[in-house]
Amino acid sequence: MTGNPGVRREQSGSSWEEAIGSARAVAAGDRVIVAGMMPDPADGAVPGEDEPYQQTLSAFRSAIAALEPFGLGVESVIRTRMYLSHARDVDEVGRAHRELFGAVRPAATMVVVAGFSDSRVAVEVEIEAYRAPSGESGAAQ
């Protein structure tokens, strides 16, 4: 792939990435940005259908897994975004976020949107992580 040699793109092999021309995660400089992630479907089923808490856990776990090729984990996450299709799900989505990121405390945004490409999905998430330069500690403070 041509482009900036300082930018690294990781694909997951998803047909969606191919269809729209995107990457699951992109590292540029000290940041790794993970694309919007929905609950990871298994055999065509949406995990936690009608359960926003379970959908949020599934989506964030997929997003965190997308950091692994860069040697990063949840402790490196500095920003999260949560898109919900219903305001009624704020508490359940927030509970899942707190469970996964409570010790890290990233900057977080939660927005209610009109809907998603799959109507069974209640939440989509994004994360951004920080890659400390060599010799610098990237641990959360």
Tab-separated table of C-alpha atoms in Angstrom:
chain	number	residue	atom	x	y	z
A	1	MET	CA	0.000	0.000	0.000
A	2	THR	CA	1.304	3.443	-0.839
A	3	GLY	CA	1.113	6.359	1.542
A	4	ASN	CA	2.888	7.956	4.441
A	5	PRO	CA	5.608	5.609	5.746
A	6	GLY	CA	4.934	6.890	9.292
A	7	VAL	CA	1.356	5.620	9.156
A	8	ARG	CA	0.498	1.974	9.774
A	9	ARG	CA	-2.895	0.530	8.916
A	10	GLU	CA	-4.255	-2.757	10.235
A	11	GLN	CA	-7.061	-4.620	8.507
A	12	SER	CA	-9.259	-7.221	10.141
A	13	GLY	CA	-10.332	-8.916	6.917
A	14	SER	CA	-13.885	-7.651	7.356
A	15	SER	CA	-15.928	-7.384	4.178
A	16	TRP	CA	-17.157	-4.003	5.470
A	17	GLU	CA	-13.611	-2.607	5.418
A	18	GLU	CA	-13.209	-3.737	1.820
A	19	ALA	CA	-16.616	-2.407	0.781
A	20	ILE	CA	-16.035	1.120	2.092
A	21	GLY	CA	-12.220	1.277	1.834
A	22	SER	CA	-11.253	1.572	5.475
A	23	ALA	CA	-8.930	0.060	8.070
A	24	ARG	CA	-9.830	-1.319	11.471
A	25	ALA	CA	-7.054	0.686	13.127
A	26	VAL	CA	-4.561	3.317	12.026
A	27	ALA	CA	-1.402	4.346	13.880
A	28	ALA	CA	0.070	7.761	13.137
A	29	GLY	CA	2.709	9.247	15.376
A	30	ASP	CA	1.837	8.666	19.004
A	31	ARG	CA	-1.839	7.845	18.341
A	32	VAL	CA	-3.696	4.702	17.351
A	33	ILE	CA	-7.264	5.278	16.228
A	34	VAL	CA	-9.720	2.394	16.056
A	35	ALA	CA	-12.646	2.698	13.655
A	36	GLY	CA	-16.230	2.458	14.800
A	37	MET	CA	-16.935	-0.991	16.137
A	38	MET	CA	-20.320	-2.647	16.544
A	39	PRO	CA	-20.986	-5.786	18.544
A	40	ASP	CA	-19.029	-8.573	16.860
A	41	PRO	CA	-21.549	-10.781	15.024
A	42	ALA	CA	-21.293	-14.522	15.404
A	43	ASP	CA	-22.931	-16.621	12.701
A	44	GLY	CA	-24.973	-13.604	11.574
A	45	ALA	CA	-26.409	-12.981	15.036
A	46	VAL	CA	-25.762	-9.748	16.904
A	47	PRO	CA	-24.434	-10.578	20.378
A	48	GLY	CA	-26.618	-9.143	23.089
A	49	GLU	CA	-29.409	-8.205	20.719
A	50	ASP	CA	-31.784	-5.996	22.742
A	51	GLU	CA	-29.119	-5.813	25.491
A	52	PRO	CA	-27.144	-2.548	25.182
A	53	TYR	CA	-24.819	-3.491	28.053
A	54	GLN	CA	-23.748	-6.726	26.315
A	55	GLN	CA	-23.486	-4.991	22.939
A	56	THR	CA	-21.236	-2.323	24.449
A	57	LEU	CA	-18.946	-4.914	26.036
A	58	SER	CA	-18.721	-6.811	22.731
A	59	ALA	CA	-17.987	-3.689	20.684
A	60	PHE	CA	-15.364	-2.331	23.096
A	61	ARG	CA	-13.669	-5.730	23.398
A	62	SER	CA	-13.319	-5.831	19.603
A	63	ALA	CA	-11.935	-2.285	19.631
A	64	ILE	CA	-9.440	-3.127	22.383
A	65	ALA	CA	-8.376	-6.243	20.444
A	66	ALA	CA	-7.651	-3.982	17.447
A	67	LEU	CA	-4.931	-2.323	19.575
A	68	GLU	CA	-3.052	-5.600	20.089
A	69	PRO	CA	-1.064	-5.517	16.788
A	70	PHE	CA	0.401	-2.223	18.053
A	71	GLY	CA	1.376	-3.704	21.422
A	72	LEU	CA	-1.293	-1.703	23.259
A	73	GLY	CA	-4.141	-2.540	25.592
A	74	VAL	CA	-6.871	-0.884	27.586
A	75	GLU	CA	-4.338	1.042	29.720
A	76	SER	CA	-3.309	3.011	26.614
A	77	VAL	CA	-6.833	4.225	25.773
A	78	ILE	CA	-7.130	8.007	26.104
A	79	ARG	CA	-10.473	8.662	24.379
A	80	THR	CA	-13.695	6.761	23.794
A	81	ARG	CA	-16.811	7.576	21.831
A	82	MET	CA	-20.116	5.793	22.225
A	83	TYR	CA	-22.932	6.180	19.722
A	84	LEU	CA	-26.342	4.970	20.928
A	85	SER	CA	-29.544	4.554	18.973
A	86	HIS	CA	-31.702	5.156	22.087
A	87	ALA	CA	-31.252	7.603	24.979
A	88	ARG	CA	-32.859	5.003	27.260
A	89	ASP	CA	-29.618	2.960	26.983
A	90	VAL	CA	-27.308	5.607	28.492
A	91	ASP	CA	-27.076	3.926	31.906
A	92	GLU	CA	-26.378	0.433	30.547
A	93	VAL	CA	-23.792	1.659	28.034
A	94	GLY	CA	-22.179	3.775	30.757
A	95	ARG	CA	-22.064	0.762	33.095
A	96	ALA	CA	-20.207	-1.300	30.472
A	97	HIS	CA	-17.802	1.597	29.797
A	98	ARG	CA	-17.084	1.992	33.507
A	99	GLU	CA	-16.469	-1.755	33.848
A	100	LEU	CA	-13.852	-1.732	31.089
A	101	PHE	CA	-12.289	1.725	31.510
A	102	GLY	CA	-13.020	2.802	35.101
A	103	ALA	CA	-9.388	2.413	36.170
A	104	VAL	CA	-8.089	4.181	33.040
A	105	ARG	CA	-10.562	7.095	32.871
A	106	PRO	CA	-10.265	8.113	29.201
A	107	ALA	CA	-11.978	11.227	27.881
A	108	ALA	CA	-15.405	9.946	26.844
A	109	THR	CA	-18.233	11.108	24.630
A	110	MET	CA	-21.702	9.575	24.384
A	111	VAL	CA	-24.036	10.647	21.567
A	112	VAL	CA	-27.511	9.502	20.569
A	113	VAL	CA	-27.805	8.963	16.800
A	114	ALA	CA	-30.650	8.120	14.423
A	115	GLY	CA	-29.495	4.532	13.884
A	116	PHE	CA	-26.930	2.174	12.398
A	117	SER	CA	-26.462	0.169	9.213
A	118	ASP	CA	-27.799	-2.886	11.095
A	119	SER	CA	-31.064	-2.100	12.874
A	120	ARG	CA	-30.373	-4.771	15.530
A	121	VAL	CA	-27.397	-2.762	16.782
A	122	ALA	CA	-27.945	-0.418	19.734
A	123	VAL	CA	-24.392	0.900	20.125
A	124	GLU	CA	-21.216	1.586	18.147
A	125	VAL	CA	-17.922	2.615	19.750
A	126	GLU	CA	-14.590	4.184	18.813
A	127	ILE	CA	-11.356	4.410	20.763
A	128	GLU	CA	-8.120	6.314	20.520
A	129	ALA	CA	-4.950	5.175	22.244
A	130	TYR	CA	-1.612	6.780	23.044
A	131	ARG	CA	1.688	5.120	22.130
A	132	ALA	CA	4.440	6.413	24.346
A	133	PRO	CA	7.745	7.005	22.558
A	134	SER	CA	10.502	4.531	23.427
A	135	GLY	CA	11.734	5.015	26.959
A	136	GLU	CA	8.641	6.984	28.047
A	137	SER	CA	6.087	5.430	30.320
A	138	GLY	CA	2.599	5.299	28.793
A	139	ALA	CA	0.920	4.192	31.996
A	140	ALA	CA	-2.267	5.922	33.045
A	141	GLN	CA	-1.853	8.526	35.753
